[in-house]
Amino acid sequence: MADDPVSSDHRPDAGTAAVPAVPAVLSRRARLLLAAALVLAALNLRPAISGLGPLLAEVRDGLGMSGTVAGLLTSAPALCFAVFGGAAPRLARRWGPAAVVTGALAAVTAGLALRPLAGGTAAFLAAGVLALAGIATGNVLMPVVVKRWFPDRVGPMTGLYSMALSLGTAAAAAFTVPLTGALGGGWRLGLGMWALPGALALLVWLPVARTCRARAGSADRGGGGTGADGRTPPVRVTRSPTAWALGVFFGLQATAAYVTMGWLPQILRDAGVPAATAGLLLAVAMGLGIPLSFVLPRIAARLGHQGPLVAVLAVCGLGGYAGLWLAPAGGAWAWALLLGVSNCAFPLVLTMIGMRARTGAGVAGLSAFAQGTGYLIAVPGPLLVGVLHQHTGGWHAPLLLLAVLMAVQLAVGTVAGRDRCVEDGH
């Protein structure tokens, strides 16, 4: 998590000392292979999560799963990202980023293949954790690979990676139910089929790992470094109000995103929306991240204070929750659009992390702190939504909780959006 893809775009000096440029040792063919590998890996970093929501009701019935355990399923991504993502830089220092990403894709593929074979809740959760551990590792190291092998094209390659990530999220949400029906299978087939794209990505990454090892040698080692350049004193981000505001903001936006991915289809289905339509609406909400992930960072970088953008996204989120409270089925398309816009706080917070520090060491430390803190904060949110739904029998209490959290997100996001740098103690 210490390497942030946005920081290099908006702070030219950020992280440059941490990641030596080595593209000259790669041929054009090798760079094209790596670009294709990046896209395939990104496509596989979300279907394990977004493909589960549209079939969550069938999974619960098939495994006899309680609402609390179902809530745990929607909290598991944030918990695994916080726990397993922290180990990725150390693994990369020893084995090289490309080799570790290849291993991560193997874990994702295996988890997706094993999850449908589970005969009970415990085995289903264990397979899911295996897939999420691979996703967590990929989340951290993919930006490292971009910055190491494409230092001259960080912006375009990050945009390509972000688009593929959003596309994979939306595709799994939209097509899981229709493909399951077309193939004449149940929820096990619907979840298991997403192991096939993972296997394809793994086949491409195997030669990539060999290429990186053979042509980069020891230069590939250390790609998961901390980002400290050794020439500046360490930044004590834990004493920075801005760092804490960013960490809380990151956690709350992640909470909203995982609740949307995990529970929005179920909320809509309980209101009478067909399962296929509910999955399509989730795809629309997630798919908005494809174009907005390009637009928002550029707008944010031109503003002296990102508070107005934080406010716009929060108002959209509050509007979506209000709509789900008052008319979940009647205005389902509008609520999905509003929540999709609101969930684009993710590229915004990444941009702010890059703008709230001026040195490579500062960006690395702030990114690690904000993401680590944020994912831990995001763990209980989806679980609480499941518990509240189970004990109240409806969605009003969960939606009220989400509205309160969105109001807090607005407040801390406004603080985080001020033009301050953590190196100055702010």
mmCIF file of C-alpha atoms in Angstrom, residues 149-343:
data_model
loop_
_atom_site.group_PDB
_atom_site.id
_atom_site.type_symbol
_atom_site.label_atom_id
_atom_site.label_comp_id
_atom_site.label_asym_id
_atom_site.label_seq_id
_atom_site.Cartn_x
_atom_site.Cartn_y
_atom_site.Cartn_z
ATOM 1 C CA TRP A 149 8.302 -0.888 -15.636
ATOM 2 C CA PHE A 150 6.410 2.148 -17.028
ATOM 3 C CA PRO A 151 7.913 5.153 -15.176
ATOM 4 C CA ASP A 152 7.661 7.178 -18.379
ATOM 5 C CA ARG A 153 3.960 6.370 -18.818
ATOM 6 C CA VAL A 154 2.592 6.171 -15.278
ATOM 7 C CA GLY A 155 -0.521 8.226 -16.088
ATOM 8 C CA PRO A 156 -1.707 6.296 -19.158
ATOM 9 C CA MET A 157 -0.892 2.911 -17.631
ATOM 10 C CA THR A 158 -2.612 3.791 -14.358
ATOM 11 C CA GLY A 159 -5.651 4.896 -16.352
ATOM 12 C CA LEU A 160 -5.623 1.632 -18.277
ATOM 13 C CA TYR A 161 -5.303 -0.336 -15.046
ATOM 14 C CA SER A 162 -8.111 1.634 -13.358
ATOM 15 C CA MET A 163 -10.411 1.158 -16.329
ATOM 16 C CA ALA A 164 -9.795 -2.597 -16.342
ATOM 17 C CA LEU A 165 -10.434 -2.749 -12.592
ATOM 18 C CA SER A 166 -13.784 -0.983 -12.953
ATOM 19 C CA LEU A 167 -14.663 -3.070 -16.003
ATOM 20 C CA GLY A 168 -14.027 -6.301 -14.126
ATOM 21 C CA THR A 169 -16.160 -5.083 -11.243
ATOM 22 C CA ALA A 170 -19.055 -4.107 -13.488
ATOM 23 C CA ALA A 171 -18.855 -7.206 -15.700
ATOM 24 C CA ALA A 172 -19.100 -9.620 -12.778
ATOM 25 C CA ALA A 173 -22.054 -7.702 -11.337
ATOM 26 C CA ALA A 174 -23.894 -7.522 -14.663
ATOM 27 C CA PHE A 175 -23.276 -10.957 -16.164
ATOM 28 C CA THR A 176 -23.160 -13.384 -13.241
ATOM 29 C CA VAL A 177 -26.911 -13.965 -13.102
ATOM 30 C CA PRO A 178 -27.600 -13.951 -16.885
ATOM 31 C CA LEU A 179 -24.678 -16.288 -17.618
ATOM 32 C CA THR A 180 -25.721 -18.602 -14.823
ATOM 33 C CA GLY A 181 -29.202 -18.826 -16.308
ATOM 34 C CA ALA A 182 -27.935 -19.240 -19.866
ATOM 35 C CA LEU A 183 -25.644 -22.086 -18.831
ATOM 36 C CA GLY A 184 -28.440 -23.766 -16.898
ATOM 37 C CA GLY A 185 -26.527 -23.886 -13.649
ATOM 38 C CA GLY A 186 -27.008 -22.738 -10.075
ATOM 39 C CA TRP A 187 -25.109 -20.336 -7.876
ATOM 40 C CA ARG A 188 -22.084 -22.659 -7.742
ATOM 41 C CA LEU A 189 -21.556 -22.428 -11.485
ATOM 42 C CA GLY A 190 -22.266 -18.695 -11.411
ATOM 43 C CA LEU A 191 -19.460 -18.076 -8.915
ATOM 44 C CA GLY A 192 -17.040 -20.694 -10.220
ATOM 45 C CA MET A 193 -16.982 -19.490 -13.811
ATOM 46 C CA TRP A 194 -15.020 -16.399 -12.790
ATOM 47 C CA ALA A 195 -12.017 -18.629 -12.141
ATOM 48 C CA LEU A 196 -11.587 -18.946 -15.917
ATOM 49 C CA PRO A 197 -10.483 -15.316 -16.491
ATOM 50 C CA GLY A 198 -8.141 -15.758 -13.545
ATOM 51 C CA ALA A 199 -6.576 -18.797 -15.149
ATOM 52 C CA LEU A 200 -6.114 -16.855 -18.393
ATOM 53 C CA ALA A 201 -4.401 -14.012 -16.536
ATOM 54 C CA LEU A 202 -2.184 -16.495 -14.740
ATOM 55 C CA LEU A 203 -1.056 -18.026 -18.054
ATOM 56 C CA VAL A 204 0.039 -14.574 -19.240
ATOM 57 C CA TRP A 205 1.742 -13.632 -15.977
ATOM 58 C CA LEU A 206 3.915 -16.755 -15.846
ATOM 59 C CA PRO A 207 6.080 -15.639 -18.809
ATOM 60 C CA VAL A 208 5.956 -12.066 -17.482
ATOM 61 C CA ALA A 209 7.501 -13.224 -14.214
ATOM 62 C CA ARG A 210 10.184 -15.122 -16.104
ATOM 63 C CA THR A 211 10.879 -12.085 -18.307
ATOM 64 C CA CYS A 212 11.198 -9.768 -15.329
ATOM 65 C CA ARG A 213 13.515 -12.169 -13.524
ATOM 66 C CA ALA A 214 15.729 -12.746 -16.559
ATOM 67 C CA ARG A 215 15.987 -9.166 -17.841
ATOM 68 C CA ALA A 216 15.738 -7.103 -14.708
ATOM 69 C CA GLY A 217 17.590 -9.386 -12.310
ATOM 70 C CA SER A 218 18.185 -7.765 -9.012
ATOM 71 C CA ALA A 219 16.527 -4.537 -10.165
ATOM 72 C CA ASP A 220 13.165 -6.244 -9.859
ATOM 73 C CA ARG A 221 13.873 -6.969 -6.227
ATOM 74 C CA GLY A 222 12.857 -4.212 -3.881
ATOM 75 C CA GLY A 223 9.883 -3.157 -5.987
ATOM 76 C CA GLY A 224 7.804 -3.288 -2.867
ATOM 77 C CA GLY A 225 10.054 -0.887 -1.006
ATOM 78 C CA THR A 226 8.825 1.603 1.490
ATOM 79 C CA GLY A 227 9.376 4.625 -0.705
ATOM 80 C CA ALA A 228 11.777 6.330 1.687
ATOM 81 C CA ASP A 229 14.656 7.805 -0.246
ATOM 82 C CA GLY A 230 17.121 7.712 2.589
ATOM 83 C CA ARG A 231 17.951 11.416 2.223
ATOM 84 C CA THR A 232 15.052 12.798 4.208
ATOM 85 C CA PRO A 233 13.963 12.125 7.785
ATOM 86 C CA PRO A 234 10.928 9.878 8.222
ATOM 87 C CA VAL A 235 7.570 11.618 8.277
ATOM 88 C CA ARG A 236 5.584 10.937 11.440
ATOM 89 C CA VAL A 237 2.200 10.692 9.803
ATOM 90 C CA THR A 238 0.554 9.384 12.970
ATOM 91 C CA ARG A 239 0.920 12.872 14.450
ATOM 92 C CA SER A 240 -0.662 14.591 11.463
ATOM 93 C CA PRO A 241 -4.349 15.630 11.648
ATOM 94 C CA THR A 242 -4.430 15.574 7.847
ATOM 95 C CA ALA A 243 -3.186 11.975 7.789
ATOM 96 C CA TRP A 244 -5.851 10.901 10.258
ATOM 97 C CA ALA A 245 -8.528 12.728 8.283
ATOM 98 C CA LEU A 246 -7.393 10.948 5.117
ATOM 99 C CA GLY A 247 -7.364 7.587 6.901
ATOM 100 C CA VAL A 248 -10.902 8.020 8.204
ATOM 101 C CA PHE A 249 -12.091 9.361 4.855
ATOM 102 C CA PHE A 250 -10.536 6.365 3.089
ATOM 103 C CA GLY A 251 -12.219 3.978 5.536
ATOM 104 C CA LEU A 252 -15.660 5.527 5.211
ATOM 105 C CA GLN A 253 -15.604 5.650 1.416
ATOM 106 C CA ALA A 254 -14.464 2.011 1.397
ATOM 107 C CA THR A 255 -17.319 1.138 3.757
ATOM 108 C CA ALA A 256 -19.843 2.714 1.408
ATOM 109 C CA ALA A 257 -18.321 0.952 -1.595
ATOM 110 C CA TYR A 258 -18.323 -2.505 -0.019
ATOM 111 C CA VAL A 259 -21.865 -2.087 1.292
ATOM 112 C CA THR A 260 -22.955 -1.134 -2.221
ATOM 113 C CA MET A 261 -21.193 -4.130 -3.786
ATOM 114 C CA GLY A 262 -22.382 -6.551 -1.135
ATOM 115 C CA TRP A 263 -25.900 -5.378 -0.288
ATOM 116 C CA LEU A 264 -27.350 -3.171 -3.030
ATOM 117 C CA PRO A 265 -28.625 -6.124 -5.116
ATOM 118 C CA GLN A 266 -30.287 -7.636 -2.048
ATOM 119 C CA ILE A 267 -31.928 -4.326 -1.100
ATOM 120 C CA LEU A 268 -33.341 -4.039 -4.602
ATOM 121 C CA ARG A 269 -34.437 -7.669 -4.754
ATOM 122 C CA ASP A 270 -36.280 -7.321 -1.441
ATOM 123 C CA ALA A 271 -38.123 -4.379 -3.010
ATOM 124 C CA GLY A 272 -39.285 -6.556 -5.905
ATOM 125 C CA VAL A 273 -36.575 -5.911 -8.467
ATOM 126 C CA PRO A 274 -35.668 -9.103 -10.427
ATOM 127 C CA ALA A 275 -32.291 -10.643 -9.683
ATOM 128 C CA ALA A 276 -30.884 -10.000 -13.162
ATOM 129 C CA THR A 277 -31.977 -6.359 -13.051
ATOM 130 C CA ALA A 278 -30.500 -5.936 -9.578
ATOM 131 C CA GLY A 279 -27.174 -7.255 -10.853
ATOM 132 C CA LEU A 280 -27.339 -4.918 -13.830
ATOM 133 C CA LEU A 281 -28.022 -1.949 -11.549
ATOM 134 C CA LEU A 282 -24.970 -2.845 -9.471
ATOM 135 C CA ALA A 283 -22.976 -3.010 -12.701
ATOM 136 C CA VAL A 284 -24.180 0.485 -13.618
ATOM 137 C CA ALA A 285 -23.156 1.797 -10.200
ATOM 138 C CA MET A 286 -19.726 0.185 -10.423
ATOM 139 C CA GLY A 287 -19.289 1.029 -14.104
ATOM 140 C CA LEU A 288 -19.461 4.761 -13.468
ATOM 141 C CA GLY A 289 -15.983 4.422 -12.007
ATOM 142 C CA ILE A 290 -14.609 3.754 -15.500
ATOM 143 C CA PRO A 291 -14.937 7.313 -16.871
ATOM 144 C CA LEU A 292 -14.961 9.172 -13.556
ATOM 145 C CA SER A 293 -11.663 7.648 -12.428
ATOM 146 C CA PHE A 294 -10.054 9.598 -15.279
ATOM 147 C CA VAL A 295 -11.922 12.858 -14.707
ATOM 148 C CA LEU A 296 -11.928 13.318 -10.926
ATOM 149 C CA PRO A 297 -8.159 13.200 -10.296
ATOM 150 C CA ARG A 298 -7.541 15.853 -12.930
ATOM 151 C CA ILE A 299 -10.205 18.151 -11.492
ATOM 152 C CA ALA A 300 -8.961 17.581 -7.941
ATOM 153 C CA ALA A 301 -5.373 18.412 -8.894
ATOM 154 C CA ARG A 302 -6.447 21.818 -10.191
ATOM 155 C CA LEU A 303 -8.285 22.777 -6.997
ATOM 156 C CA GLY A 304 -6.631 24.370 -4.004
ATOM 157 C CA HIS A 305 -9.189 22.670 -1.742
ATOM 158 C CA GLN A 306 -10.855 19.379 -2.631
ATOM 159 C CA GLY A 307 -13.707 19.951 -0.164
ATOM 160 C CA PRO A 308 -16.233 20.894 -2.876
ATOM 161 C CA LEU A 309 -15.665 17.579 -4.660
ATOM 162 C CA VAL A 310 -16.015 15.717 -1.362
ATOM 163 C CA ALA A 311 -19.323 17.513 -0.816
ATOM 164 C CA VAL A 312 -20.696 16.702 -4.271
ATOM 165 C CA LEU A 313 -19.928 13.003 -3.857
ATOM 166 C CA ALA A 314 -21.392 12.929 -0.343
ATOM 167 C CA VAL A 315 -24.616 14.624 -1.465
ATOM 168 C CA CYS A 316 -24.977 12.013 -4.216
ATOM 169 C CA GLY A 317 -24.538 9.262 -1.641
ATOM 170 C CA LEU A 318 -27.101 10.767 0.703
ATOM 171 C CA GLY A 319 -29.509 11.121 -2.204
ATOM 172 C CA GLY A 320 -29.054 7.471 -3.131
ATOM 173 C CA TYR A 321 -29.709 6.304 0.438
ATOM 174 C CA ALA A 322 -32.799 8.517 0.692
ATOM 175 C CA GLY A 323 -34.118 7.077 -2.549
ATOM 176 C CA LEU A 324 -33.595 3.500 -1.379
ATOM 177 C CA TRP A 325 -35.509 4.398 1.800
ATOM 178 C CA LEU A 326 -38.468 6.061 0.058
ATOM 179 C CA ALA A 327 -38.853 4.259 -3.294
ATOM 180 C CA PRO A 328 -36.232 1.515 -3.765
ATOM 181 C CA ALA A 329 -37.865 -0.098 -6.795
ATOM 182 C CA GLY A 330 -39.542 2.908 -8.410
ATOM 183 C CA GLY A 331 -36.352 4.945 -8.749
ATOM 184 C CA ALA A 332 -33.835 2.107 -8.739
ATOM 185 C CA TRP A 333 -31.924 3.375 -11.765
ATOM 186 C CA ALA A 334 -31.556 6.855 -10.308
ATOM 187 C CA TRP A 335 -30.366 5.527 -6.932
ATOM 188 C CA ALA A 336 -27.821 3.269 -8.614
ATOM 189 C CA LEU A 337 -26.444 6.223 -10.571
ATOM 190 C CA LEU A 338 -26.203 8.412 -7.473
ATOM 191 C CA LEU A 339 -24.441 5.703 -5.478
ATOM 192 C CA GLY A 340 -22.101 5.049 -8.413
ATOM 193 C CA VAL A 341 -21.053 8.704 -8.459
ATOM 194 C CA SER A 342 -20.640 8.723 -4.687
ATOM 195 C CA ASN A 343 -18.422 5.629 -4.783
#
